[in-house]
């Protein structure tokens, strides 16, 4: 849902940087999603998808989800990225 929300924003309305750093997906302790955390980053990238200091009309949105591992402790992670371009 967060990825769709950000991808729907106008290009200039999406600031580059770390938007969230491991915030809870749900604030309700009774929710099954309470133990899931989310990080969201937006980065400026160049035509080769490398990090760019200047805006060349391409941004990379990355949303990562973290959850506690069932066995062995620690944390599991899954991330999803998409690109948006200036139109």
PDB file of C-alpha atoms in Angstrom:
ATOM      1  CA  UNK A   1       0.000   0.000   0.000  1.00  0.00           C
ATOM      2  CA  UNK A   2       2.854   2.403   0.811  1.00  0.00           C
ATOM      3  CA  UNK A   3       4.493   1.766  -2.558  1.00  0.00           C
ATOM      4  CA  UNK A   4       1.238   2.531  -4.395  1.00  0.00           C
ATOM      5  CA  UNK A   5       0.697   5.653  -2.298  1.00  0.00           C
ATOM      6  CA  UNK A   6       4.142   7.051  -3.141  1.00  0.00           C
ATOM      7  CA  UNK A   7       4.097   6.043  -6.811  1.00  0.00           C
ATOM      8  CA  UNK A   8       0.814   7.929  -7.238  1.00  0.00           C
ATOM      9  CA  UNK A   9       2.354  11.221  -6.080  1.00  0.00           C
ATOM     10  CA  UNK A  10       3.513  13.775  -8.639  1.00  0.00           C
ATOM     11  CA  UNK A  11       7.240  13.455  -9.389  1.00  0.00           C
ATOM     12  CA  UNK A  12       8.080  16.858  -7.870  1.00  0.00           C
ATOM     13  CA  UNK A  13       5.975  16.066  -4.786  1.00  0.00           C
ATOM     14  CA  UNK A  14       8.193  13.133  -3.831  1.00  0.00           C
ATOM     15  CA  UNK A  15      11.249  14.276  -1.874  1.00  0.00           C
ATOM     16  CA  UNK A  16      14.431  12.215  -1.967  1.00  0.00           C
ATOM     17  CA  UNK A  17      15.676  10.746   1.315  1.00  0.00           C
ATOM     18  CA  UNK A  18      14.667   8.370   4.082  1.00  0.00           C
ATOM     19  CA  UNK A  19      10.922   8.825   4.622  1.00  0.00           C
ATOM     20  CA  UNK A  20      10.506   6.160   7.328  1.00  0.00           C
ATOM     21  CA  UNK A  21      12.988   4.114   9.313  1.00  0.00           C
ATOM     22  CA  UNK A  22      11.478   0.901  10.685  1.00  0.00           C
ATOM     23  CA  UNK A  23       8.103   2.259  11.790  1.00  0.00           C
ATOM     24  CA  UNK A  24       5.313  -0.129  12.767  1.00  0.00           C
ATOM     25  CA  UNK A  25       2.959  -1.081   9.953  1.00  0.00           C
ATOM     26  CA  UNK A  26       0.088  -1.075  12.475  1.00  0.00           C
ATOM     27  CA  UNK A  27      -0.119   0.870  15.744  1.00  0.00           C
ATOM     28  CA  UNK A  28      -2.766  -1.549  17.118  1.00  0.00           C
ATOM     29  CA  UNK A  29      -1.112  -4.172  19.408  1.00  0.00           C
ATOM     30  CA  UNK A  30      -4.000  -6.548  18.621  1.00  0.00           C
ATOM     31  CA  UNK A  31      -3.334  -6.447  14.887  1.00  0.00           C
ATOM     32  CA  UNK A  32      -1.473  -9.347  13.238  1.00  0.00           C
ATOM     33  CA  UNK A  33       0.685  -6.688  11.507  1.00  0.00           C
ATOM     34  CA  UNK A  34       1.839  -5.069  14.761  1.00  0.00           C
ATOM     35  CA  UNK A  35       5.204  -6.882  14.735  1.00  0.00           C
ATOM     36  CA  UNK A  36       5.946  -5.797  11.140  1.00  0.00           C
ATOM     37  CA  UNK A  37       8.153  -2.748  10.554  1.00  0.00           C
ATOM     38  CA  UNK A  38       8.552  -0.675   7.379  1.00  0.00           C
ATOM     39  CA  UNK A  39      11.359   1.507   6.015  1.00  0.00           C
ATOM     40  CA  UNK A  40      10.847   3.736   2.995  1.00  0.00           C
ATOM     41  CA  UNK A  41      13.546   5.461   0.943  1.00  0.00           C
ATOM     42  CA  UNK A  42      13.465   7.620  -2.174  1.00  0.00           C
ATOM     43  CA  UNK A  43      16.718   8.060  -4.074  1.00  0.00           C
ATOM     44  CA  UNK A  44      17.760  10.090  -7.086  1.00  0.00           C
ATOM     45  CA  UNK A  45      19.241   7.765  -9.710  1.00  0.00           C
ATOM     46  CA  UNK A  46      20.886   8.241 -13.084  1.00  0.00           C
ATOM     47  CA  UNK A  47      20.133   6.462 -16.369  1.00  0.00           C
ATOM     48  CA  UNK A  48      22.286   3.510 -15.203  1.00  0.00           C
ATOM     49  CA  UNK A  49      20.268   3.292 -11.948  1.00  0.00           C
ATOM     50  CA  UNK A  50      23.276   4.411  -9.906  1.00  0.00           C
ATOM     51  CA  UNK A  51      22.962   6.956  -7.115  1.00  0.00           C
ATOM     52  CA  UNK A  52      22.940  10.509  -8.418  1.00  0.00           C
ATOM     53  CA  UNK A  53      23.640  13.783  -6.625  1.00  0.00           C
ATOM     54  CA  UNK A  54      21.515  15.715  -9.090  1.00  0.00           C
ATOM     55  CA  UNK A  55      17.972  15.149 -10.305  1.00  0.00           C
ATOM     56  CA  UNK A  56      18.086  13.823 -13.875  1.00  0.00           C
ATOM     57  CA  UNK A  57      14.365  12.977 -13.894  1.00  0.00           C
ATOM     58  CA  UNK A  58      14.469   9.520 -12.308  1.00  0.00           C
ATOM     59  CA  UNK A  59      13.721   8.455  -8.720  1.00  0.00           C
ATOM     60  CA  UNK A  60      13.873   5.021  -7.102  1.00  0.00           C
ATOM     61  CA  UNK A  61      11.358   4.199  -4.355  1.00  0.00           C
ATOM     62  CA  UNK A  62      12.315   1.333  -2.033  1.00  0.00           C
ATOM     63  CA  UNK A  63       9.978  -0.053   0.628  1.00  0.00           C
ATOM     64  CA  UNK A  64      11.402  -2.670   3.000  1.00  0.00           C
ATOM     65  CA  UNK A  65       9.364  -4.784   5.433  1.00  0.00           C
ATOM     66  CA  UNK A  66      10.921  -6.395   8.523  1.00  0.00           C
ATOM     67  CA  UNK A  67       9.454  -9.065  10.813  1.00  0.00           C
ATOM     68  CA  UNK A  68      10.769 -11.296  13.603  1.00  0.00           C
ATOM     69  CA  UNK A  69      12.161 -14.652  12.486  1.00  0.00           C
ATOM     70  CA  UNK A  70      10.170 -17.613  13.814  1.00  0.00           C
ATOM     71  CA  UNK A  71      13.229 -19.819  14.298  1.00  0.00           C
ATOM     72  CA  UNK A  72      16.644 -18.724  15.483  1.00  0.00           C
ATOM     73  CA  UNK A  73      15.693 -15.194  16.484  1.00  0.00           C
ATOM     74  CA  UNK A  74      16.746 -12.211  14.476  1.00  0.00           C
ATOM     75  CA  UNK A  75      14.812 -10.429  11.806  1.00  0.00           C
ATOM     76  CA  UNK A  76      13.671 -11.242   8.285  1.00  0.00           C
ATOM     77  CA  UNK A  77      13.389  -8.661   5.517  1.00  0.00           C
ATOM     78  CA  UNK A  78      11.763  -8.208   2.108  1.00  0.00           C
ATOM     79  CA  UNK A  79      12.166  -5.133  -0.057  1.00  0.00           C
ATOM     80  CA  UNK A  80      10.482  -3.901  -3.200  1.00  0.00           C
ATOM     81  CA  UNK A  81      11.695  -1.114  -5.493  1.00  0.00           C
ATOM     82  CA  UNK A  82      10.177   0.806  -8.369  1.00  0.00           C
ATOM     83  CA  UNK A  83      11.224   3.700 -10.551  1.00  0.00           C
ATOM     84  CA  UNK A  84       9.304   6.856 -11.336  1.00  0.00           C
ATOM     85  CA  UNK A  85      10.253   9.368 -13.966  1.00  0.00           C
ATOM     86  CA  UNK A  86       9.552  13.001 -14.587  1.00  0.00           C
ATOM     87  CA  UNK A  87       6.980  13.199 -17.363  1.00  0.00           C
TER      88      UNK A  87
END
